[in-house]
CSV table of N, CA and C in Angstrom, one decimal:
chain,number,residue,atom,x,y,z
A,1407,ILE,N,14.6,14.3,5.3
A,1407,ILE,CA,13.2,14.4,5.2
A,1407,ILE,C,12.8,15.7,4.7
A,1408,ASP,N,13.5,16.8,5.0
A,1408,ASP,CA,13.2,18.1,4.5
A,1408,ASP,C,13.2,18.1,3.0
A,1409,ALA,N,14.3,17.5,2.4
A,1409,ALA,CA,14.4,17.4,1.0
A,1409,ALA,C,13.2,16.7,0.3
A,1410,LEU,N,12.8,15.6,0.9
A,1410,LEU,CA,11.7,14.8,0.4
A,1410,LEU,C,10.4,15.7,0.5
A,1411,ALA,N,10.2,16.3,1.6
A,1411,ALA,CA,9.0,17.2,1.8
A,1411,ALA,C,8.9,18.3,0.8
A,1412,ALA,N,10.1,18.8,0.4
A,1412,ALA,CA,10.1,19.9,-0.5
A,1412,ALA,C,10.0,19.4,-2.0
A,1413,SER,N,9.9,18.1,-2.2
A,1413,SER,CA,9.8,17.6,-3.6
A,1413,SER,C,8.5,16.8,-3.8
A,1414,ASP,N,8.4,16.3,-5.0
A,1414,ASP,CA,7.3,15.5,-5.4
A,1414,ASP,C,7.6,14.0,-5.2
A,1415,THR,N,8.7,13.7,-4.6
A,1415,THR,CA,9.2,12.3,-4.5
A,1415,THR,C,8.3,11.6,-3.5
A,1416,VAL,N,7.9,10.3,-3.9
A,1416,VAL,CA,7.2,9.4,-3.0
A,1416,VAL,C,8.2,8.5,-2.4
A,1417,ALA,N,8.2,8.5,-1.1
A,1417,ALA,CA,9.1,7.6,-0.3
A,1417,ALA,C,8.4,6.2,-0.3
A,1418,THR,N,9.1,5.2,-0.8
A,1418,THR,CA,8.5,3.8,-0.8
A,1418,THR,C,9.2,3.0,0.4
A,1419,VAL,N,8.3,2.6,1.3
A,1419,VAL,CA,8.8,1.8,2.5
A,1419,VAL,C,8.5,0.3,2.2
A,1420,LEU,N,9.4,-0.5,2.9
A,1420,LEU,CA,9.3,-1.9,2.7
A,1420,LEU,C,9.1,-2.6,4.1
A,1421,PRO,N,7.9,-2.6,4.6
A,1421,PRO,CA,7.8,-3.1,6.0
A,1421,PRO,C,8.1,-4.6,6.1
A,1422,GLY,N,7.9,-5.4,5.0
A,1422,GLY,CA,8.2,-6.8,5.1
A,1422,GLY,C,9.7,-7.1,5.2
A,1423,VAL,N,10.5,-6.2,4.6
A,1423,VAL,CA,11.9,-6.4,4.7
A,1423,VAL,C,12.4,-6.2,6.1
A,1424,SER,N,11.9,-5.1,6.7
A,1424,SER,CA,12.3,-4.8,8.1
A,1424,SER,C,11.9,-5.9,9.0
A,1425,PHE,N,10.7,-6.5,8.8
A,1425,PHE,CA,10.2,-7.6,9.6
A,1425,PHE,C,11.0,-8.8,9.4
A,1426,THR,N,11.3,-9.2,8.2
A,1426,THR,CA,12.1,-10.4,7.9
A,1426,THR,C,13.5,-10.3,8.4
A,1427,LEU,N,14.2,-9.2,8.1
A,1427,LEU,CA,15.6,-9.1,8.5
A,1427,LEU,C,15.8,-8.6,9.9
A,1428,ASN,N,14.6,-8.3,10.6
A,1428,ASN,CA,14.7,-7.7,12.0
A,1428,ASN,C,15.5,-6.5,12.0
A,1429,HIS,N,15.3,-5.6,11.0
A,1429,HIS,CA,16.0,-4.3,11.0
A,1429,HIS,C,15.0,-3.2,11.4
A,1430,GLY,N,15.5,-2.0,11.7
A,1430,GLY,CA,14.6,-0.9,12.0
A,1430,GLY,C,13.6,-0.6,10.9
A,1431,TYR,N,12.5,-0.1,11.2
A,1431,TYR,CA,11.5,0.3,10.2
A,1431,TYR,C,11.7,1.8,9.8
A,1432,ALA,N,11.3,2.0,8.5
A,1432,ALA,CA,11.4,3.4,8.0
A,1432,ALA,C,10.5,4.3,8.8
A,1433,PRO,N,10.8,5.6,8.9
A,1433,PRO,CA,10.0,6.5,9.8
A,1433,PRO,C,8.8,7.0,9.0
A,1434,ALA,N,7.9,6.1,8.7
A,1434,ALA,CA,6.7,6.4,7.9
A,1434,ALA,C,5.9,7.5,8.6
A,1435,ARG,N,5.6,7.4,9.9
A,1435,ARG,CA,4.8,8.4,10.6
A,1435,ARG,C,5.4,9.8,10.5
A,1436,MET,N,6.7,9.9,10.6
A,1436,MET,CA,7.4,11.2,10.5
A,1436,MET,C,7.3,11.7,9.1
A,1437,LEU,N,7.5,10.8,8.1
A,1437,LEU,CA,7.4,11.3,6.7
A,1437,LEU,C,6.0,11.8,6.4
A,1438,ILE,N,5.0,11.1,6.8
A,1438,ILE,CA,3.6,11.5,6.6
A,1438,ILE,C,3.3,12.8,7.3
A,1439,ASP,N,3.7,12.9,8.6
A,1439,ASP,CA,3.5,14.1,9.3
A,1439,ASP,C,4.2,15.4,8.7
A,1440,ARG,N,5.3,15.1,8.0
A,1440,ARG,CA,6.0,16.2,7.3
A,1440,ARG,C,5.5,16.5,5.9
A,1441,GLY,N,4.5,15.7,5.5
A,1441,GLY,CA,3.9,16.0,4.2
A,1441,GLY,C,4.5,15.2,3.0
A,1442,VAL,N,5.3,14.2,3.3
A,1442,VAL,CA,5.9,13.4,2.3
A,1442,VAL,C,4.9,12.3,1.9
A,1443,GLY,N,4.7,12.0,0.6
A,1443,GLY,CA,3.9,10.9,0.2
A,1443,GLY,C,4.6,9.6,0.4
A,1444,VAL,N,3.9,8.6,1.0
A,1444,VAL,CA,4.5,7.4,1.3
A,1444,VAL,C,3.8,6.3,0.6
A,1445,ALA,N,4.6,5.4,-0.1
A,1445,ALA,CA,4.0,4.2,-0.7
A,1445,ALA,C,4.5,3.0,0.0
A,1446,ILE,N,3.8,1.9,0.0
A,1446,ILE,CA,4.2,0.6,0.6
A,1446,ILE,C,4.4,-0.4,-0.5
A,1447,ALA,N,5.5,-1.2,-0.4
A,1447,ALA,CA,5.7,-2.3,-1.3
A,1447,ALA,C,6.2,-3.5,-0.5
A,1448,SER,N,6.2,-4.6,-1.2
A,1448,SER,CA,6.6,-5.8,-0.4
A,1448,SER,C,8.1,-6.2,-0.7
A,1449,ASP,N,8.7,-5.8,-1.8
A,1449,ASP,CA,10.0,-6.2,-2.2
A,1449,ASP,C,10.2,-7.7,-2.2
A,1450,PHE,N,9.1,-8.4,-2.7
A,1450,PHE,CA,9.1,-9.8,-2.7
A,1450,PHE,C,10.4,-10.4,-3.4
A,1451,ASN,N,11.2,-11.1,-2.6
A,1451,ASN,CA,12.4,-11.8,-3.2
A,1451,ASN,C,12.9,-12.7,-2.1
A,1452,PRO,N,13.7,-13.7,-2.5
A,1452,PRO,CA,14.1,-14.7,-1.5
A,1452,PRO,C,15.1,-14.3,-0.5
A,1453,GLY,N,15.7,-13.1,-0.6
A,1453,GLY,CA,16.7,-12.6,0.3
A,1453,GLY,C,16.2,-11.8,1.4
A,1454,SER,N,15.1,-11.0,1.2
A,1454,SER,CA,14.7,-10.1,2.3
A,1454,SER,C,13.3,-10.1,2.6
A,1455,CYS,N,12.4,-10.7,1.8
A,1455,CYS,CA,11.0,-10.7,2.1
A,1455,CYS,C,10.3,-11.8,1.2
A,1456,MET,N,9.9,-12.8,1.8
A,1456,MET,CA,9.3,-13.9,1.1
A,1456,MET,C,7.8,-13.9,1.1
A,1457,SER,N,7.3,-12.7,1.2
A,1457,SER,CA,5.8,-12.5,1.1
A,1457,SER,C,5.4,-11.4,0.2
A,1458,TYR,N,4.5,-11.6,-0.7
A,1458,TYR,CA,3.9,-10.6,-1.6
A,1458,TYR,C,2.6,-10.2,-1.1
A,1459,SER,N,2.2,-10.5,0.1
A,1459,SER,CA,0.9,-10.2,0.7
A,1459,SER,C,0.8,-8.7,1.1
A,1460,MET,N,0.1,-7.9,0.3
A,1460,MET,CA,0.0,-6.5,0.6
A,1460,MET,C,-0.9,-6.3,1.9
A,1461,PRO,N,-1.9,-7.1,2.2
A,1461,PRO,CA,-2.5,-7.0,3.5
A,1461,PRO,C,-1.5,-7.2,4.7
A,1462,LEU,N,-0.6,-8.1,4.5
A,1462,LEU,CA,0.4,-8.3,5.6
A,1462,LEU,C,1.3,-7.0,5.7
A,1463,MET,N,1.7,-6.5,4.5
A,1463,MET,CA,2.5,-5.2,4.5
A,1463,MET,C,1.8,-4.1,5.2
A,1464,MET,N,0.5,-4.0,4.9
A,1464,MET,CA,-0.3,-3.0,5.6
A,1464,MET,C,-0.4,-3.2,7.1
A,1465,THR,N,-0.6,-4.4,7.5
A,1465,THR,CA,-0.6,-4.7,8.9
A,1465,THR,C,0.7,-4.3,9.6
A,1466,ILE,N,1.8,-4.7,9.0
A,1466,ILE,CA,3.1,-4.3,9.6
A,1466,ILE,C,3.2,-2.8,9.6
A,1467,ALA,N,2.8,-2.1,8.5
A,1467,ALA,CA,2.9,-0.7,8.5
A,1467,ALA,C,2.1,0.0,9.6
A,1468,CYS,N,0.9,-0.6,9.9
A,1468,CYS,CA,0.0,0.0,10.9
A,1468,CYS,C,0.5,-0.3,12.3
A,1469,THR,N,1.0,-1.5,12.5
A,1469,THR,CA,1.4,-1.9,13.9
A,1469,THR,C,2.8,-1.5,14.2
A,1470,GLN,N,3.7,-1.4,13.3
A,1470,GLN,CA,5.1,-1.1,13.6
A,1470,GLN,C,5.5,0.2,13.1
A,1471,MET,N,4.9,0.8,12.1
A,1471,MET,CA,5.3,2.1,11.5
A,1471,MET,C,4.3,3.2,11.9
A,1472,HIS,N,3.3,2.9,12.7
A,1472,HIS,CA,2.4,3.8,13.2
A,1472,HIS,C,1.5,4.5,12.1
A,1473,MET,N,1.2,3.8,11.1
A,1473,MET,CA,0.3,4.4,10.0
A,1473,MET,C,-1.1,4.0,10.4
A,1474,THR,N,-2.0,4.8,9.9
A,1474,THR,CA,-3.4,4.4,10.1
A,1474,THR,C,-3.9,3.5,9.0
A,1475,PRO,N,-5.0,2.8,9.1
A,1475,PRO,CA,-5.4,1.9,8.0
A,1475,PRO,C,-5.7,2.8,6.7
A,1476,GLU,N,-6.2,4.0,6.9
A,1476,GLU,CA,-6.4,4.8,5.7
A,1476,GLU,C,-5.1,5.2,5.0
A,1477,GLU,N,-4.1,5.5,5.8
A,1477,GLU,CA,-2.8,5.9,5.2
A,1477,GLU,C,-2.2,4.7,4.6
A,1478,ALA,N,-2.3,3.5,5.2
A,1478,ALA,CA,-1.7,2.3,4.6
A,1478,ALA,C,-2.4,1.9,3.3
A,1479,ILE,N,-3.7,2.0,3.2
A,1479,ILE,CA,-4.5,1.8,2.0
A,1479,ILE,C,-4.1,2.8,0.9
A,1480,THR,N,-4.0,4.0,1.2
A,1480,THR,CA,-3.6,5.1,0.3
A,1480,THR,C,-2.1,4.8,-0.2
A,1481,ALA,N,-1.3,4.3,0.7
A,1481,ALA,CA,0.1,4.1,0.4
A,1481,ALA,C,0.2,2.9,-0.6
A,1482,CYS,N,-0.7,2.0,-0.5
A,1482,CYS,CA,-0.7,0.8,-1.4
A,1482,CYS,C,-1.4,1.0,-2.7
A,1483,THR,N,-2.2,2.1,-2.8
A,1483,THR,CA,-3.0,2.4,-4.0
A,1483,THR,C,-2.5,3.6,-4.7
A,1484,LEU,N,-3.0,4.8,-4.3
A,1484,LEU,CA,-2.7,6.0,-5.0
A,1484,LEU,C,-1.3,6.4,-4.9
A,1485,ASN,N,-0.7,6.3,-3.7
A,1485,ASN,CA,0.7,6.7,-3.6
A,1485,ASN,C,1.7,5.7,-4.3
A,1486,GLY,N,1.3,4.4,-4.3
A,1486,GLY,CA,2.0,3.4,-5.1
A,1486,GLY,C,2.0,3.8,-6.6
A,1487,ALA,N,0.8,4.2,-7.1
A,1487,ALA,CA,0.7,4.6,-8.5
A,1487,ALA,C,1.6,5.9,-8.7
A,1488,ALA,N,1.5,6.8,-7.8
A,1488,ALA,CA,2.3,8.0,-7.9
A,1488,ALA,C,3.8,7.7,-8.0
A,1489,ALA,N,4.3,6.8,-7.1
A,1489,ALA,CA,5.7,6.4,-7.1
A,1489,ALA,C,6.1,5.9,-8.5
A,1490,LEU,N,5.2,5.3,-9.2
A,1490,LEU,CA,5.5,4.7,-10.5
A,1490,LEU,C,5.2,5.7,-11.7
A,1491,GLY,N,4.7,6.9,-11.3
A,1491,GLY,CA,4.4,7.9,-12.3
A,1491,GLY,C,3.1,7.5,-13.1
A,1492,MET,N,2.2,6.8,-12.4
A,1492,MET,CA,1.0,6.3,-13.1
A,1492,MET,C,-0.3,6.8,-12.4
A,1493,SER,N,-0.2,7.8,-11.5
A,1493,SER,CA,-1.4,8.2,-10.7
A,1493,SER,C,-2.4,8.9,-11.6
A,1494,ASP,N,-2.1,9.3,-12.8
A,1494,ASP,CA,-3.1,9.9,-13.7
A,1494,ASP,C,-4.0,8.8,-14.3
A,1495,ALA,N,-3.6,7.6,-14.2
A,1495,ALA,CA,-4.4,6.5,-14.9
A,1495,ALA,C,-4.9,5.5,-13.9
A,1496,VAL,N,-4.2,5.2,-12.8
A,1496,VAL,CA,-4.6,4.2,-11.8
A,1496,VAL,C,-4.4,4.7,-10.4
A,1497,GLY,N,-4.8,3.9,-9.4
A,1497,GLY,CA,-4.5,4.2,-8.0
A,1497,GLY,C,-5.7,4.7,-7.2
A,1498,SER,N,-6.7,5.2,-7.9
A,1498,SER,CA,-7.9,5.7,-7.2
A,1498,SER,C,-9.1,5.5,-8.2
A,1499,ILE,N,-10.3,5.6,-7.6
A,1499,ILE,CA,-11.5,5.5,-8.4
A,1499,ILE,C,-12.0,6.9,-8.8
A,1500,GLU,N,-11.7,7.2,-10.0
A,1500,GLU,CA,-12.0,8.6,-10.5
A,1500,GLU,C,-12.4,8.5,-11.9
A,1501,VAL,N,-13.3,9.4,-12.4
A,1501,VAL,CA,-13.7,9.5,-13.8
A,1501,VAL,C,-12.4,9.7,-14.6
A,1502,GLY,N,-12.3,8.9,-15.7
A,1502,GLY,CA,-11.1,9.0,-16.6
A,1502,GLY,C,-10.0,8.1,-16.3
A,1503,LYS,N,-10.0,7.4,-15.1
A,1503,LYS,CA,-9.0,6.4,-14.8
A,1503,LYS,C,-9.5,5.0,-15.1
A,1504,ARG,N,-8.5,4.1,-15.3
A,1504,ARG,CA,-8.9,2.7,-15.5
A,1504,ARG,C,-9.6,2.2,-14.3
A,1505,ALA,N,-10.7,1.5,-14.6
A,1505,ALA,CA,-11.4,0.9,-13.5
A,1505,ALA,C,-10.9,-0.5,-13.1
A,1506,ASP,N,-9.7,-0.5,-12.5
A,1506,ASP,CA,-9.1,-1.7,-11.9
A,1506,ASP,C,-9.3,-1.7,-10.4
A,1507,MET,N,-10.1,-2.6,-9.9
A,1507,MET,CA,-10.4,-2.6,-8.5
A,1507,MET,C,-10.8,-4.0,-8.1
A,1508,ILE,N,-10.9,-4.2,-6.8
A,1508,ILE,CA,-11.4,-5.4,-6.2
A,1508,ILE,C,-12.6,-5.1,-5.3
A,1509,VAL,N,-13.5,-6.0,-5.1
A,1509,VAL,CA,-14.6,-5.9,-4.2
A,1509,VAL,C,-14.2,-6.9,-3.0
A,1510,LEU,N,-14.2,-6.4,-1.8
A,1510,LEU,CA,-13.8,-7.2,-0.7
A,1510,LEU,C,-15.0,-7.7,0.2
A,1511,ASP,N,-14.8,-8.8,0.8
A,1511,ASP,CA,-15.8,-9.3,1.8
A,1511,ASP,C,-15.3,-9.0,3.2
A,1512,LEU,N,-15.5,-7.7,3.6
A,1512,LEU,CA,-15.0,-7.3,4.9
A,1512,LEU,C,-16.1,-6.4,5.5
A,1513,PRO,N,-16.3,-6.4,6.8
A,1513,PRO,CA,-17.3,-5.5,7.5
A,1513,PRO,C,-17.0,-4.0,7.2
A,1514,GLU,N,-15.8,-3.6,7.1
A,1514,GLU,CA,-15.4,-2.2,6.8
A,1514,GLU,C,-14.0,-2.2,6.2
A,1515,TYR,N,-13.7,-1.2,5.5
A,1515,TYR,CA,-12.4,-1.2,4.8
A,1515,TYR,C,-11.2,-1.2,5.8
A,1516,THR,N,-11.3,-0.7,7.0
A,1516,THR,CA,-10.1,-0.7,7.9
A,1516,THR,C,-9.7,-2.2,8.3
A,1517,HIS,N,-10.6,-3.1,8.1
A,1517,HIS,CA,-10.2,-4.5,8.4
A,1517,HIS,C,-9.2,-5.0,7.5
A,1518,LEU,N,-9.1,-4.5,6.3
A,1518,LEU,CA,-8.1,-4.9,5.3
A,1518,LEU,C,-6.7,-4.8,5.9
A,1519,ALA,N,-6.4,-3.8,6.7
A,1519,ALA,CA,-5.1,-3.5,7.2
A,1519,ALA,C,-4.8,-4.4,8.5
A,1520,TYR,N,-5.8,-5.1,9.0
A,1520,TYR,CA,-5.5,-5.9,10.2
A,1520,TYR,C,-5.9,-7.3,10.1
A,1521,HIS,N,-6.6,-7.7,9.1
A,1521,HIS,CA,-7.0,-9.1,8.9
A,1521,HIS,C,-6.3,-9.7,7.7
A,1522,PHE,N,-5.1,-10.1,7.9
A,1522,PHE,CA,-4.3,-10.7,6.9
A,1522,PHE,C,-4.3,-12.2,6.9
A,1523,GLY,N,-3.8,-12.9,5.9
A,1523,GLY,CA,-3.6,-14.3,6.0
A,1523,GLY,C,-4.8,-15.0,5.4
A,1524,THR,N,-5.8,-14.3,4.8
A,1524,THR,CA,-6.9,-14.9,4.2
A,1524,THR,C,-7.3,-14.1,3.0
A,1525,ASN,N,-8.0,-14.7,2.0
A,1525,ASN,CA,-8.3,-14.0,0.8
A,1525,ASN,C,-9.7,-13.4,1.0
A,1526,HIS,N,-9.8,-12.1,1.0
A,1526,HIS,CA,-11.1,-11.3,1.2
A,1526,HIS,C,-11.7,-10.9,-0.1
A,1527,ILE,N,-11.1,-11.3,-1.3
A,1527,ILE,CA,-11.5,-10.8,-2.6
A,1527,ILE,C,-12.8,-11.5,-3.0
A,1528,LEU,N,-13.9,-10.8,-3.3
A,1528,LEU,CA,-15.1,-11.4,-3.8
A,1528,LEU,C,-15.1,-11.3,-5.3
A,1529,HIS,N,-14.7,-10.1,-5.8
A,1529,HIS,CA,-14.7,-9.9,-7.3
A,1529,HIS,C,-13.5,-9.1,-7.7
A,1530,THR,N,-13.1,-9.3,-8.9
A,1530,THR,CA,-12.0,-8.5,-9.5
A,1530,THR,C,-12.5,-7.8,-10.7
A,1531,ILE,N,-12.3,-6.5,-10.9
A,1531,ILE,CA,-12.7,-5.7,-12.0
A,1531,ILE,C,-11.4,-5.2,-12.6
A,1532,LYS,N,-11.3,-5.4,-13.9
A,1532,LYS,CA,-10.1,-5.0,-14.7
A,1532,LYS,C,-10.5,-4.1,-15.9
A,1533,SER,N,-10.1,-2.9,-15.9
A,1533,SER,CA,-10.5,-2.0,-17.0
A,1533,SER,C,-12.0,-1.9,-17.1
A,1534,GLY,N,-12.7,-2.0,-16.0
A,1534,GLY,CA,-14.2,-1.9,-15.9
A,1534,GLY,C,-14.9,-3.1,-16.2
A,1535,VAL,N,-14.2,-4.2,-16.4
A,1535,VAL,CA,-14.8,-5.5,-16.8
A,1535,VAL,C,-14.7,-6.5,-15.6
A,1536,LEU,N,-15.8,-7.0,-15.1
A,1536,LEU,CA,-15.8,-8.0,-14.1
A,1536,LEU,C,-15.2,-9.3,-14.6
A,1537,LEU,N,-14.2,-9.7,-13.9
A,1537,LEU,CA,-13.5,-11.0,-14.3
A,1537,LEU,C,-14.1,-12.2,-13.6
A,1538,GLU,N,-14.2,-13.3,-14.4
A,1538,GLU,CA,-14.8,-14.5,-13.8
A,1538,GLU,C,-13.7,-15.5,-13.7
A,1539,PHE,N,-13.6,-16.1,-12.5
A,1539,PHE,CA,-12.5,-17.1,-12.2
A,1539,PHE,C,-13.2,-18.4,-11.9
């Protein structure tokens, strides 16, 4: 953890894998507390995690890995982009970045990390263009 904290490396955790395989969870809380950037991914595949639901991954991260909803959302967006070397273009809503985002039907953003299993997406915006489905 010391080496990670001293670097720009983003630690990517796979909560769905730990859940599916009944293995121990990555020490996300310890990593965050030590200043390590943490990203969340699903590792969707038939051997270790049969879910690509990022809200489910956030729920597991919050309930089992002791992350806050804010940390889980950041781990799925900005830190995920940073792990891929793309945080200068995507991952947050900032001037100069691509406007890729979703509009959710939730009473507040923290519900995203706890209310999984349903589609909360009202609108999808890709490169600043509202997509119609």
